PDB file of C-alpha atoms and ligand atoms in Angstrom:
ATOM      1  CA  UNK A  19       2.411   7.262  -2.337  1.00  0.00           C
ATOM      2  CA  UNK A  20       0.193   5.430  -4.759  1.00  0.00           C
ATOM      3  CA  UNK A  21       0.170   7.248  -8.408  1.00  0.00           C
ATOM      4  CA  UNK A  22      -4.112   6.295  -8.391  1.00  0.00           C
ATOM      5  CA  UNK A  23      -5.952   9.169  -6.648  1.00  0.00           C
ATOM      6  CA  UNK A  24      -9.889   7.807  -6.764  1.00  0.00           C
ATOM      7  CA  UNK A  25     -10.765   4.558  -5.949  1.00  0.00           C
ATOM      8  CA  UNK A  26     -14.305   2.697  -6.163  1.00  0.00           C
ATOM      9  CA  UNK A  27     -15.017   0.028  -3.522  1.00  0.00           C
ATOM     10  CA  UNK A  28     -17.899  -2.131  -3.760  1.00  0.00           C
ATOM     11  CA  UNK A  29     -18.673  -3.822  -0.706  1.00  0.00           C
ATOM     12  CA  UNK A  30     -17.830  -1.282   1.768  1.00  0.00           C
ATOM     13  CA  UNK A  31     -20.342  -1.435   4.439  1.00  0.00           C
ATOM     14  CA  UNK A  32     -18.832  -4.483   5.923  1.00  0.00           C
ATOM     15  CA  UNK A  33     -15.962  -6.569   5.880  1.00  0.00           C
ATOM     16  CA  UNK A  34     -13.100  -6.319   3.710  1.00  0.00           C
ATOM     17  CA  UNK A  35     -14.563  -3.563   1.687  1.00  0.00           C
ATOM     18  CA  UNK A  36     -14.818  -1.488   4.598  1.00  0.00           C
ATOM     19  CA  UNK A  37     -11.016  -1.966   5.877  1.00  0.00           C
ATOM     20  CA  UNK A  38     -10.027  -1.643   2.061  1.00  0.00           C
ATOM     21  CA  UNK A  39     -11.648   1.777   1.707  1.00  0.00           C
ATOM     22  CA  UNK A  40     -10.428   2.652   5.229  1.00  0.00           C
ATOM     23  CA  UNK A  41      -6.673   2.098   4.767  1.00  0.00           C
ATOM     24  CA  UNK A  42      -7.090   3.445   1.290  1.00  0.00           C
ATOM     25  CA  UNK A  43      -8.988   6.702   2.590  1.00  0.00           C
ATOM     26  CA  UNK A  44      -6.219   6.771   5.396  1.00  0.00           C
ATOM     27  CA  UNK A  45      -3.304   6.731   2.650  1.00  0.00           C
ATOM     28  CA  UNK A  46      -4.883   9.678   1.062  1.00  0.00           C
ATOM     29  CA  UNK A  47      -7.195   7.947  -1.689  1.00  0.00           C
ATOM     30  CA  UNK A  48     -10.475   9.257  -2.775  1.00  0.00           C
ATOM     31  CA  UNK A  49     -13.291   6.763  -2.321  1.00  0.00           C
ATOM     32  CA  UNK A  50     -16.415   5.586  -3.867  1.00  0.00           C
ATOM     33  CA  UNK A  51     -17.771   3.625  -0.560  1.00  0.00           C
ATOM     34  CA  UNK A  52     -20.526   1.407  -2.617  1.00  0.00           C
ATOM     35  CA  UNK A  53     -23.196  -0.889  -0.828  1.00  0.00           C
ATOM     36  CA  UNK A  54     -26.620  -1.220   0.108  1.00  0.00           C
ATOM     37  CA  UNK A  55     -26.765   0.209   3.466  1.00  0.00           C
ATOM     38  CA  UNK A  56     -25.626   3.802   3.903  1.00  0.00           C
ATOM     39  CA  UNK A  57     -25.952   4.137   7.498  1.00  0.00           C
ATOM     40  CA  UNK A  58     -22.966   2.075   7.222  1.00  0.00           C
ATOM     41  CA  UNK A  59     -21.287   3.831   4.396  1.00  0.00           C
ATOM     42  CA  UNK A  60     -22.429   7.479   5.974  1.00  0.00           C
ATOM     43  CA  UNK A  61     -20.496   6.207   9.388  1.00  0.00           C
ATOM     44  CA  UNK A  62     -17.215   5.398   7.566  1.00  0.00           C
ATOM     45  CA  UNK A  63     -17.758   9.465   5.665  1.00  0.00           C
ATOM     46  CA  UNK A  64     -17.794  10.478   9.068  1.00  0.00           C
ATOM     47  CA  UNK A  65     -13.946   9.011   9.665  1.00  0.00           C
ATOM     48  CA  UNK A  66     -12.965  10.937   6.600  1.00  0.00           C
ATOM     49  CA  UNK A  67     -15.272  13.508   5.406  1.00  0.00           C
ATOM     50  CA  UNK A  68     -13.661  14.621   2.597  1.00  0.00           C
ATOM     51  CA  UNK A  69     -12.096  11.528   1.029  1.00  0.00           C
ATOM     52  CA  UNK A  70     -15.199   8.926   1.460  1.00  0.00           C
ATOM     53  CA  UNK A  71     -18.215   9.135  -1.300  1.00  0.00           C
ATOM     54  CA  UNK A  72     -20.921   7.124  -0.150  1.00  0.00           C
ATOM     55  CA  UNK A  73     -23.032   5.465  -2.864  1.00  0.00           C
ATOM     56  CA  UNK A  74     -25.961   3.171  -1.330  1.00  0.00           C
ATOM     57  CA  UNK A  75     -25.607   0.867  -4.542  1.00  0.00           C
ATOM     58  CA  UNK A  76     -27.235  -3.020  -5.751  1.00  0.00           C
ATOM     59  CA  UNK A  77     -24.953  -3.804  -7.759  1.00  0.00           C
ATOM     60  CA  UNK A  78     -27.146  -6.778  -9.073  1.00  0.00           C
ATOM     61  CA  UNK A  79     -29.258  -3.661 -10.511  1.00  0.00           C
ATOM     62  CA  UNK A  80     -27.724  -2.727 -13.806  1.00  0.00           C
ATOM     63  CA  UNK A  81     -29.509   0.360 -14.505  1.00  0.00           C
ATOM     64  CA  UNK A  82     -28.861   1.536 -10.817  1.00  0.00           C
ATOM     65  CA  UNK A  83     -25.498   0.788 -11.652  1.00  0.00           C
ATOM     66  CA  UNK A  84     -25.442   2.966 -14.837  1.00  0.00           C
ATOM     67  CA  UNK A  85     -27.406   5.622 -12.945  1.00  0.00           C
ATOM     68  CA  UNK A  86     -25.029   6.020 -10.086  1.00  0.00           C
ATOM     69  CA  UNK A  87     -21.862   5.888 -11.855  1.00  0.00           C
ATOM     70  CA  UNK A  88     -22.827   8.351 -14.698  1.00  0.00           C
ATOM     71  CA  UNK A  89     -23.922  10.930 -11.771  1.00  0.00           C
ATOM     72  CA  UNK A  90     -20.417  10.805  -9.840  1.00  0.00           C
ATOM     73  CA  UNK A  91     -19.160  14.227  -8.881  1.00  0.00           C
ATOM     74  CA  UNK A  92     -16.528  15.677 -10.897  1.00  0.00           C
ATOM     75  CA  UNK A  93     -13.566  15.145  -8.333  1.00  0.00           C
ATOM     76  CA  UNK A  94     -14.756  11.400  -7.947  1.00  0.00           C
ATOM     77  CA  UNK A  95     -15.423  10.571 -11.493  1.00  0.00           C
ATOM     78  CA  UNK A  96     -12.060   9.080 -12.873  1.00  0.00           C
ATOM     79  CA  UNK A  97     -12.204   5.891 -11.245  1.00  0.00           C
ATOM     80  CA  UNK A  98      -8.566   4.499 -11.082  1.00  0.00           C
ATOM     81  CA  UNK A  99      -8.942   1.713  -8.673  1.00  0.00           C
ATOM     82  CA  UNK A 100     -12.309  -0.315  -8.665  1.00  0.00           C
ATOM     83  CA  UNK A 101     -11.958  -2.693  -6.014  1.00  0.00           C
ATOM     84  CA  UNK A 102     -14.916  -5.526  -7.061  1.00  0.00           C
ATOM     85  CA  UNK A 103     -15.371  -6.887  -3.277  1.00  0.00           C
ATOM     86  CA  UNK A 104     -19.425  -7.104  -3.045  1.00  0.00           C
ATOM     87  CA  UNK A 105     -19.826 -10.836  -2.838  1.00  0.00           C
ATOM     88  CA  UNK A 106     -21.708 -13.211  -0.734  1.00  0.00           C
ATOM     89  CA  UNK A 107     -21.668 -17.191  -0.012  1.00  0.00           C
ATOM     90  CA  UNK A 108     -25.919 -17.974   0.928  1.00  0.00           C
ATOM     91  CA  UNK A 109     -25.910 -21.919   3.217  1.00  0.00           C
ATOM     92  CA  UNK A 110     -23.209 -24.753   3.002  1.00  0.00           C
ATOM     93  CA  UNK A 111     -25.719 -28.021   1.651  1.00  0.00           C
ATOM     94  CA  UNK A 112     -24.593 -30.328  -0.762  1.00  0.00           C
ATOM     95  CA  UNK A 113     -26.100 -29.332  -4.307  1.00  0.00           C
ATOM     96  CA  UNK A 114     -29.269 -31.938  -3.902  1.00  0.00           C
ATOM     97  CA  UNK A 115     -30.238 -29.491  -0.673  1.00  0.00           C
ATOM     98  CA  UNK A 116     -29.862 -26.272  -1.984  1.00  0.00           C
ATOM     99  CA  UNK A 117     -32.010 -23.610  -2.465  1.00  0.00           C
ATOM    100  CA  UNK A 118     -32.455 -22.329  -5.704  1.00  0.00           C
ATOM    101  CA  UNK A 119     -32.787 -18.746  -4.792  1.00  0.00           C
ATOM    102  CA  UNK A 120     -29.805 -18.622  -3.421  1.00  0.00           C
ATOM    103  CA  UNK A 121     -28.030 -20.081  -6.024  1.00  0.00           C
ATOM    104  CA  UNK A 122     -29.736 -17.170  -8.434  1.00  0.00           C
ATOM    105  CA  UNK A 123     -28.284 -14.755  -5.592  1.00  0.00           C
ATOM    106  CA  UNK A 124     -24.919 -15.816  -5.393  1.00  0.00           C
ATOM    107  CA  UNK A 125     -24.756 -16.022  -9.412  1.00  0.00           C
ATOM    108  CA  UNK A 126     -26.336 -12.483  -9.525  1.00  0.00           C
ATOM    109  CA  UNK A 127     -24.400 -10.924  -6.814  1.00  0.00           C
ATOM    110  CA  UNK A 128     -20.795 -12.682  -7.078  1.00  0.00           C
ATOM    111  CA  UNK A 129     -21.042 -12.677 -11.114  1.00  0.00           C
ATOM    112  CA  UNK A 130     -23.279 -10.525 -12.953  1.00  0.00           C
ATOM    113  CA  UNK A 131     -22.917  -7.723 -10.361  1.00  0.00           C
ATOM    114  CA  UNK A 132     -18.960  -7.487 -10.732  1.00  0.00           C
ATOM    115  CA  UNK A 133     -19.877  -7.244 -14.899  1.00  0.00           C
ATOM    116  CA  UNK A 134     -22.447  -4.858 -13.998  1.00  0.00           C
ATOM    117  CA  UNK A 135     -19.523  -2.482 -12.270  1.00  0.00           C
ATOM    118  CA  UNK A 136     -16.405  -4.101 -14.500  1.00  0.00           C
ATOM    119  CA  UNK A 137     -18.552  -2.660 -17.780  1.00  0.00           C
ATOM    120  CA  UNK A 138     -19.482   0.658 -16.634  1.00  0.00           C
ATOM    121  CA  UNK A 139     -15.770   1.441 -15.298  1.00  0.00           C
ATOM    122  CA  UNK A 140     -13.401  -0.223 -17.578  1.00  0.00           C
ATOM    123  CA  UNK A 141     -14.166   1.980 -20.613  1.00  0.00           C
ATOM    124  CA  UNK A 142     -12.606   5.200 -19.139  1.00  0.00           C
ATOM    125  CA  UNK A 143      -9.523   2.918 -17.286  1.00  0.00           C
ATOM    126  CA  UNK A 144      -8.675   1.818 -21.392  1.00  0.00           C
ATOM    127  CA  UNK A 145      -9.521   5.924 -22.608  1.00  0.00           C
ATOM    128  CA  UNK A 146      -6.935   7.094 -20.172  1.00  0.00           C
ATOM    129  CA  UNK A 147      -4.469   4.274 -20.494  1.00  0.00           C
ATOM    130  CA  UNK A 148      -4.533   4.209 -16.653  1.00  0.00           C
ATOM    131  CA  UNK A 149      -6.494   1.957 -13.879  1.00  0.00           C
ATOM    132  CA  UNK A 150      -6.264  -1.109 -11.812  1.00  0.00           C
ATOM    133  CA  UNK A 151      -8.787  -3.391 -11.256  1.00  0.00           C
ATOM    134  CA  UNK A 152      -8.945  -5.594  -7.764  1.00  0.00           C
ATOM    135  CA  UNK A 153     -11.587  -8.248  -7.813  1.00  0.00           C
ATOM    136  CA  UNK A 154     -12.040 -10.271  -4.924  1.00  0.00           C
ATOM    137  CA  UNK A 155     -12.344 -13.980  -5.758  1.00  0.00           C
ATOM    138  CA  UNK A 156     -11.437 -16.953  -3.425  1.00  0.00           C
ATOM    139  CA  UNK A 157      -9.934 -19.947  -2.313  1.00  0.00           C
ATOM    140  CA  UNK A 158     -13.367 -22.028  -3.392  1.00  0.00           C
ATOM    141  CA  UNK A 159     -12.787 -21.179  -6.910  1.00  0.00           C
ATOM    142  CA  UNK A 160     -10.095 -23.277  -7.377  1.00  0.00           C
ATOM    143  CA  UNK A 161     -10.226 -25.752  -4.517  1.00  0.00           C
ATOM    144  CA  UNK A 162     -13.286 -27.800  -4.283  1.00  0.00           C
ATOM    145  CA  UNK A 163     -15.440 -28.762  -0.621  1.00  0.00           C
ATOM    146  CA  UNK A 164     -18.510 -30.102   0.316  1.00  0.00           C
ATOM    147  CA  UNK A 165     -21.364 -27.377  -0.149  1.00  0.00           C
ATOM    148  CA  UNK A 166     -19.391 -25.039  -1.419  1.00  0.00           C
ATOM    149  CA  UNK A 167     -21.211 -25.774  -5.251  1.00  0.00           C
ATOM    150  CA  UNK A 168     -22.824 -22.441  -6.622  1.00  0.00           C
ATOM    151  CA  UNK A 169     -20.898 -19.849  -4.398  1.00  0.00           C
ATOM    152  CA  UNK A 170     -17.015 -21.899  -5.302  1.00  0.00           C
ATOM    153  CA  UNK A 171     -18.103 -22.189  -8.863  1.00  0.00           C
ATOM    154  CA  UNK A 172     -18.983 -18.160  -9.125  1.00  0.00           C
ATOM    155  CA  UNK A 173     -15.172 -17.331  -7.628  1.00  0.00           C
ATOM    156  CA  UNK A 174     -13.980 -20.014 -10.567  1.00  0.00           C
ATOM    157  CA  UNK A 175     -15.936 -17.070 -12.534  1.00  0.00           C
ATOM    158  CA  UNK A 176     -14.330 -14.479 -11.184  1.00  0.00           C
ATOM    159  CA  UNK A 177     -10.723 -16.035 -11.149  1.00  0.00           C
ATOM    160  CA  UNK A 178     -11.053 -16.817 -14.969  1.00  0.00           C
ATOM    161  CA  UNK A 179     -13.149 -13.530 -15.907  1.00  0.00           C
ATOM    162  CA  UNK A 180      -9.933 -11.740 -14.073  1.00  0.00           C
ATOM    163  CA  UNK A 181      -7.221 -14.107 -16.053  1.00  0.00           C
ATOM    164  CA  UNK A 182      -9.426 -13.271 -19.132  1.00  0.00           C
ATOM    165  CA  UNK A 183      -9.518  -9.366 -18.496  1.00  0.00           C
ATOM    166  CA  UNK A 184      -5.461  -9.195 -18.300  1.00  0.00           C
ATOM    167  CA  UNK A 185      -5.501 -10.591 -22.086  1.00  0.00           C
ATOM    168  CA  UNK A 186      -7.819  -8.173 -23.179  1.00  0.00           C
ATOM    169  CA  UNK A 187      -6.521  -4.993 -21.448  1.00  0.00           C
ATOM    170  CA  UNK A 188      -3.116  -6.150 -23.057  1.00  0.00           C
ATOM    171  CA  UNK A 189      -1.291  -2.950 -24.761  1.00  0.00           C
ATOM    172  CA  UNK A 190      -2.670  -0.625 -22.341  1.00  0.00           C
ATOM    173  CA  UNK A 191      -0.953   0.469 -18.775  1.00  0.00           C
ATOM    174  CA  UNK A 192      -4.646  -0.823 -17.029  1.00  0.00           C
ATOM    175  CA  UNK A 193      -3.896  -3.649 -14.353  1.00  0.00           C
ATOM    176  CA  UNK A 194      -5.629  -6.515 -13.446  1.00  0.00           C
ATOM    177  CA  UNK A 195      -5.438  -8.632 -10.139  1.00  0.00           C
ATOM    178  CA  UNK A 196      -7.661 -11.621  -8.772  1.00  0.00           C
ATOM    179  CA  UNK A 197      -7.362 -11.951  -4.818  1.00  0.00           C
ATOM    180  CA  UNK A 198      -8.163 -15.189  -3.488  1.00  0.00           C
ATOM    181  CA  UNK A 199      -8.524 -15.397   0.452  1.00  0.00           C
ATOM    182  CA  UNK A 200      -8.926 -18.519   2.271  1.00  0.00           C
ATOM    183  CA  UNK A 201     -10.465 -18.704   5.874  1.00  0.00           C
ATOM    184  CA  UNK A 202     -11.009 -15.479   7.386  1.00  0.00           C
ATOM    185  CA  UNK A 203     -12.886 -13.753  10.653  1.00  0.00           C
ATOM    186  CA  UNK A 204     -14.030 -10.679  11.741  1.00  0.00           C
ATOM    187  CA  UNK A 205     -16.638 -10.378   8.902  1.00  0.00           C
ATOM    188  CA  UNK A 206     -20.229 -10.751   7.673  1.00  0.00           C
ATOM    189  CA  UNK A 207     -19.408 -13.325   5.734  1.00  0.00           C
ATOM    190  CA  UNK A 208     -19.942 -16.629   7.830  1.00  0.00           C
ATOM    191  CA  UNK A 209     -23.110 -14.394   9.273  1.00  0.00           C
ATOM    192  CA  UNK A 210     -24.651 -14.205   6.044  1.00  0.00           C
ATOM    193  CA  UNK A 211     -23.747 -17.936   4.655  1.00  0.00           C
ATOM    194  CA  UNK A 212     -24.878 -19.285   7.683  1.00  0.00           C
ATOM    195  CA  UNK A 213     -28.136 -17.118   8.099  1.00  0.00           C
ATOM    196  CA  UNK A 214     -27.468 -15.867  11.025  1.00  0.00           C
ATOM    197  CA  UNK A 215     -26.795 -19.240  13.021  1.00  0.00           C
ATOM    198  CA  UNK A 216     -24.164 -17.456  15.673  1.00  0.00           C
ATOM    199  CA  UNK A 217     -23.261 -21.201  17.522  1.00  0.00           C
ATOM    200  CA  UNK A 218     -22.357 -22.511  13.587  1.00  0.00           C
ATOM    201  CA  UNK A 219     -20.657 -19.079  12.452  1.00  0.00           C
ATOM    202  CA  UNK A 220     -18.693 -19.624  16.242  1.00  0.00           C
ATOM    203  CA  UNK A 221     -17.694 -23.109  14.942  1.00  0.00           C
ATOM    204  CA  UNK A 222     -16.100 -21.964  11.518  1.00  0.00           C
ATOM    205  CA  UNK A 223     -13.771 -19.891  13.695  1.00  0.00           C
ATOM    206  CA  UNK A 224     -13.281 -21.860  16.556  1.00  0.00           C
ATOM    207  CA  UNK A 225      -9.448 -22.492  17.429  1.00  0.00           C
ATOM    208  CA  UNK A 226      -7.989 -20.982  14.090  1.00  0.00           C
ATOM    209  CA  UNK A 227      -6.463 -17.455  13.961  1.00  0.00           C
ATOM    210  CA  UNK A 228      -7.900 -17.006  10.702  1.00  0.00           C
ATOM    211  CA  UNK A 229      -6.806 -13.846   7.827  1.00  0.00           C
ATOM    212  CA  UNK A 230      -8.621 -10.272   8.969  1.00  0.00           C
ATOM    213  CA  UNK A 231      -9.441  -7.494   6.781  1.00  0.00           C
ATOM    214  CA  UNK A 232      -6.735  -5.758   7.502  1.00  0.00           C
ATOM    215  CA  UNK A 233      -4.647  -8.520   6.148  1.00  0.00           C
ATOM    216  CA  UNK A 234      -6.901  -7.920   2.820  1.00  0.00           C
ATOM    217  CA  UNK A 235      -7.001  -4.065   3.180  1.00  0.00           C
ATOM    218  CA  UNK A 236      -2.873  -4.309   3.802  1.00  0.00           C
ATOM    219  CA  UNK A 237      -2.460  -6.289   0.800  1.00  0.00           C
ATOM    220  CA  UNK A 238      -4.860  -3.920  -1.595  1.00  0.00           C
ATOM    221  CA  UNK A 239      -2.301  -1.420   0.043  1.00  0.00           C
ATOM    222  CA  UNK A 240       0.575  -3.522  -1.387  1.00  0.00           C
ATOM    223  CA  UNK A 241      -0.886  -3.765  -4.656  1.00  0.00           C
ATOM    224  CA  UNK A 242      -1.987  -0.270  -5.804  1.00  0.00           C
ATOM    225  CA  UNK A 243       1.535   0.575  -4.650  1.00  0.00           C
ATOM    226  CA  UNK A 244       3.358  -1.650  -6.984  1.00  0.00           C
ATOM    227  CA  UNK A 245       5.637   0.146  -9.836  1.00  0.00           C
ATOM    228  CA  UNK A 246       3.971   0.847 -12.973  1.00  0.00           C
ATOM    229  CA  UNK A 247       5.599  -1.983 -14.969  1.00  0.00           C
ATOM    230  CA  UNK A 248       4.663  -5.112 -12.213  1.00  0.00           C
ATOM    231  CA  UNK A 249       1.541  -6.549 -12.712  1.00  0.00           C
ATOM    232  CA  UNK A 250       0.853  -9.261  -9.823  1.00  0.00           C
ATOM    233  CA  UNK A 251      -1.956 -11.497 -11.686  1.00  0.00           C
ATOM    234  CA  UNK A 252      -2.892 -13.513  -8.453  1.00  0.00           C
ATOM    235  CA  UNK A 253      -2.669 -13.507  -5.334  1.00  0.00           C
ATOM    236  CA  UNK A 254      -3.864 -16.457  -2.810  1.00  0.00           C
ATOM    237  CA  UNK A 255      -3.849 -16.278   1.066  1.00  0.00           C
ATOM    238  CA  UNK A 256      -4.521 -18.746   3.757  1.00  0.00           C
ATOM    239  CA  UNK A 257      -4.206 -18.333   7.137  1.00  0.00           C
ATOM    240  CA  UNK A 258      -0.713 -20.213   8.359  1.00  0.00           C
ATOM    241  CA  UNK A 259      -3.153 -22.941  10.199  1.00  0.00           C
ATOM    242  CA  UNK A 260      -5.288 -23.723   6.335  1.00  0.00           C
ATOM    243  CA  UNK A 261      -3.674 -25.728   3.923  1.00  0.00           C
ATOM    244  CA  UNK A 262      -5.148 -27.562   0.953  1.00  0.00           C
ATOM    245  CA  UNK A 263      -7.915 -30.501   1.654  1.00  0.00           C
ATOM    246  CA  UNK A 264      -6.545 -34.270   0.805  1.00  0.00           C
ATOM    247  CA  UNK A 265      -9.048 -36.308  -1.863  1.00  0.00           C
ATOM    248  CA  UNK A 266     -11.891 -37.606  -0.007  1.00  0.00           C
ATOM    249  CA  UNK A 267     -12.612 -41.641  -0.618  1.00  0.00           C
ATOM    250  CA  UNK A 268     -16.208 -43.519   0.162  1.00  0.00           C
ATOM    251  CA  UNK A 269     -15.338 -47.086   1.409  1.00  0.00           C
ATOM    252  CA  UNK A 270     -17.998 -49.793   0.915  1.00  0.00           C
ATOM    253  CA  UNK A 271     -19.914 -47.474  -1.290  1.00  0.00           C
ATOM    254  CA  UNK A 272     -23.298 -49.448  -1.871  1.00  0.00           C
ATOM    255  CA  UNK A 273     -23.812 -48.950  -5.401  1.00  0.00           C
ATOM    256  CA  UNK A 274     -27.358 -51.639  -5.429  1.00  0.00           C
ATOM    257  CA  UNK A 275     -28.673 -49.558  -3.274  1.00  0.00           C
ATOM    258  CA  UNK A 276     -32.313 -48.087  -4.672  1.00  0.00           C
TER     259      UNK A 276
HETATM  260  N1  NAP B  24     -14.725 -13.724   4.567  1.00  0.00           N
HETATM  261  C1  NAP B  24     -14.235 -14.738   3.902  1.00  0.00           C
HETATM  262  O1  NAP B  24     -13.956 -15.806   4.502  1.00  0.00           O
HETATM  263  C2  NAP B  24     -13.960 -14.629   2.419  1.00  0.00           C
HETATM  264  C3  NAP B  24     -13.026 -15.507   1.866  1.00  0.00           C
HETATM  265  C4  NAP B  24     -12.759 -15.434   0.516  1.00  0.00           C
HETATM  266  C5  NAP B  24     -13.385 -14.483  -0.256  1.00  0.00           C
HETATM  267  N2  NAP B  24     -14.294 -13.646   0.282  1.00  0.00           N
HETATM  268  C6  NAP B  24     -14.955 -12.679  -0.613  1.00  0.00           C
HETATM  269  O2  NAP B  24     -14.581 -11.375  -0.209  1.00  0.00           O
HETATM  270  C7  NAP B  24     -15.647 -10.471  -0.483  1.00  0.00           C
HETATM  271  C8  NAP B  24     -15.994  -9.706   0.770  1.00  0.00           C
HETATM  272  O3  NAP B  24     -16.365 -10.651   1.770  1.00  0.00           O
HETATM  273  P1  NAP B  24     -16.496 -10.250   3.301  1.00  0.00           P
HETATM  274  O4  NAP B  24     -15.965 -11.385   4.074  1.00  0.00           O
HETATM  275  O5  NAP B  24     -15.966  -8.890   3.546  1.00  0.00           O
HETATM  276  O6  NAP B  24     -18.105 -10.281   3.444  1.00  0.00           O
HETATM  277  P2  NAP B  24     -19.099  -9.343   4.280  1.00  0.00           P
HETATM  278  O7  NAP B  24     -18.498  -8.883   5.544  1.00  0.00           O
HETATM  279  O8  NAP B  24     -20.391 -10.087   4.314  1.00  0.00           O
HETATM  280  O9  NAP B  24     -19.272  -8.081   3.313  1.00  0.00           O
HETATM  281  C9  NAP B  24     -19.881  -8.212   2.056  1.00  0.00           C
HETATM  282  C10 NAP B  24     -20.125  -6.831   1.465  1.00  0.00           C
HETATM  283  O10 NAP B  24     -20.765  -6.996   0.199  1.00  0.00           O
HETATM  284  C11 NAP B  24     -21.880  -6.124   0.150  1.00  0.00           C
HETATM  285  N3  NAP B  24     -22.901  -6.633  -0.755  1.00  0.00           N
HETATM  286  C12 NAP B  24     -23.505  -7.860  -0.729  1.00  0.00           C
HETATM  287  N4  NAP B  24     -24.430  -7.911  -1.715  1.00  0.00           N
HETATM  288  C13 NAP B  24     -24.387  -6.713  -2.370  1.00  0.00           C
HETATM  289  C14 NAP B  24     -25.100  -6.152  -3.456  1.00  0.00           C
HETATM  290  N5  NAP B  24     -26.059  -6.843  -4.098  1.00  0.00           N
HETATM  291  N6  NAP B  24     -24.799  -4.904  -3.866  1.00  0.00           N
HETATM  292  C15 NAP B  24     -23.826  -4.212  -3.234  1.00  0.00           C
HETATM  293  N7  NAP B  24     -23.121  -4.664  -2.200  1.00  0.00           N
HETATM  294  C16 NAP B  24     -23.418  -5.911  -1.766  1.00  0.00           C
HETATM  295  C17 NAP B  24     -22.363  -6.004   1.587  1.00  0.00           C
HETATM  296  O11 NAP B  24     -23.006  -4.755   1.781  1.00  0.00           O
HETATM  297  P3  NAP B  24     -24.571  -4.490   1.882  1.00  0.00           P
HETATM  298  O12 NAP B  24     -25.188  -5.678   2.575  1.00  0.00           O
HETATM  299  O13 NAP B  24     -24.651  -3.228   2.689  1.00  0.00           O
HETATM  300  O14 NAP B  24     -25.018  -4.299   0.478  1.00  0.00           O
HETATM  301  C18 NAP B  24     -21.036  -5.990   2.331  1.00  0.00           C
HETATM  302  O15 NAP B  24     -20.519  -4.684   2.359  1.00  0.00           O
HETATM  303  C19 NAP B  24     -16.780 -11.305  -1.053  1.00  0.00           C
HETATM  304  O16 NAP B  24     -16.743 -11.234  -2.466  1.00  0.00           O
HETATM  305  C20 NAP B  24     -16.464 -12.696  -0.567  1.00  0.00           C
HETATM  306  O17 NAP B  24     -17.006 -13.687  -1.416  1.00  0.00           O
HETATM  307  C21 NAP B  24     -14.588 -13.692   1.621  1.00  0.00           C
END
């Protein structure tokens, strides 16, 4: 049995987030189920009414942020897990393509909306000298592909910001872990990225057994169950049939071309 009692998921309408607060609410944690759509959030309080706290939550809005997390119920207010999952890839052009809205939303989402959450919580995880902090980067943050510009660089963010956060919450019992999955199925993700294009999302899939999020849930299992002492900084996971990409060469590149 974990020693963290309340834990704050971001993301939980969907995807990993959902599995995470799932096996979390099933090993007896108190959740904060965080997301924009609570039909989806009030469906998972129905598995476990008393240990799931919906919270229909933006976390790109700061002041909803602020809002929400000062007016917590007393049995759900000391956060010792936040799990920073919310996160979203938006189309798979090359950079000269893109669209520059979706760039904003991937930066605002993926980077400013895990500060948003990171800033509110942290503060209390230091005052008690007790917390863990999850954040969900990726496989794109450190290993470059085609189209993967804005939405690899903001993991980068989050794998540095995490690297960065275990230096700073040095001298205090508060953890700090950056997850970074590779290919994985039986999410929104390739739905969202791919706006909705079901043949392409089909294609991404197609003849891998990718990572599920119970995979990710199991391993958020692993970690908040780790003795007090053991800090596991990173963790990266590919499926068994992903490896890393060799360096890509143009022959006959036509550099007079106008
Ligand atoms: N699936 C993959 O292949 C993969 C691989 C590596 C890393 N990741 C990362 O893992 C995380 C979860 O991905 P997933 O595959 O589970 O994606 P998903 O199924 O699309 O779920 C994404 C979750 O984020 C929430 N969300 C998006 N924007 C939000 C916002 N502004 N405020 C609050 N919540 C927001 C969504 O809920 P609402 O729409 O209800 O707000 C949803 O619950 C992301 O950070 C993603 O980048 C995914």
């Amino acid at each position: 049995m974990s020693d963290y009692k309340i834990a704050l998921v971001t993301g939980a309408s969907a995807g990993f987030g959902l599995e995470i607060a799932k096996v979390l609410a099933s090993n007896g944690f108190k959740v904060i189920a965080a997301a924009r759509r609570l039909d989806k959030l009030e469906a998972l309080k129905d598995l476990y009414p008393s240990l799931i706290l919906p919270l229909e939550l933006d976390v790109t809005d700061n002041a909803a942020v602020e809002k929400a997390l000062d007016s917590l119920p007393f049995e759900f207010k000391d956060i010792d897990v936040l799990i920073n999952n919310a996160g979203l890839a938006l189309g798979v052009d090359r950079a000269q393509n893109c669209n520059l809205n979706e760039w904003n939303v991937m930066v605002d989402t993926n980077i400013k909306g895990l500060l948003n959450v990171t800033y509110k919580v942290l503060p209390s995880m230091i005052k008690r000298n007790f917390g863990y902090v999850i954040n969900l980067g990726s496989t794109a943050g450190a290993w470059p592909y085609t189209g993967s510009n804005v939405y690899g660089a903001t993991k980068a963010f989050v794998e540095q910001f995490s690297r960065n956060l275990r230096c700073d919450t040095q001298g205090t019992a508060v953890k700090v872990t950056v997850i970074k999955p590779g290919l994985c199925s039986d999410t929104e993700f390739s739905n969202v990225r791919l706006h909705g294009d079901l043949d392409k999302v089909k294609a991404v899939y197609q003849d891998t057994k990718a990572i599920t999020p119970k995979d990710i849930a199991d391993t958020v299992l692993y970690l908040v169950n780790t003795p007090a002492h053991v800090n596991v900084n990173e963790m990266e996971l590919m499926p068994v049939c992903q490896t890393y990409g060799g360096l890509s060469v143009t022959r006959k590149l036509d550099f007079n071309k106008r």
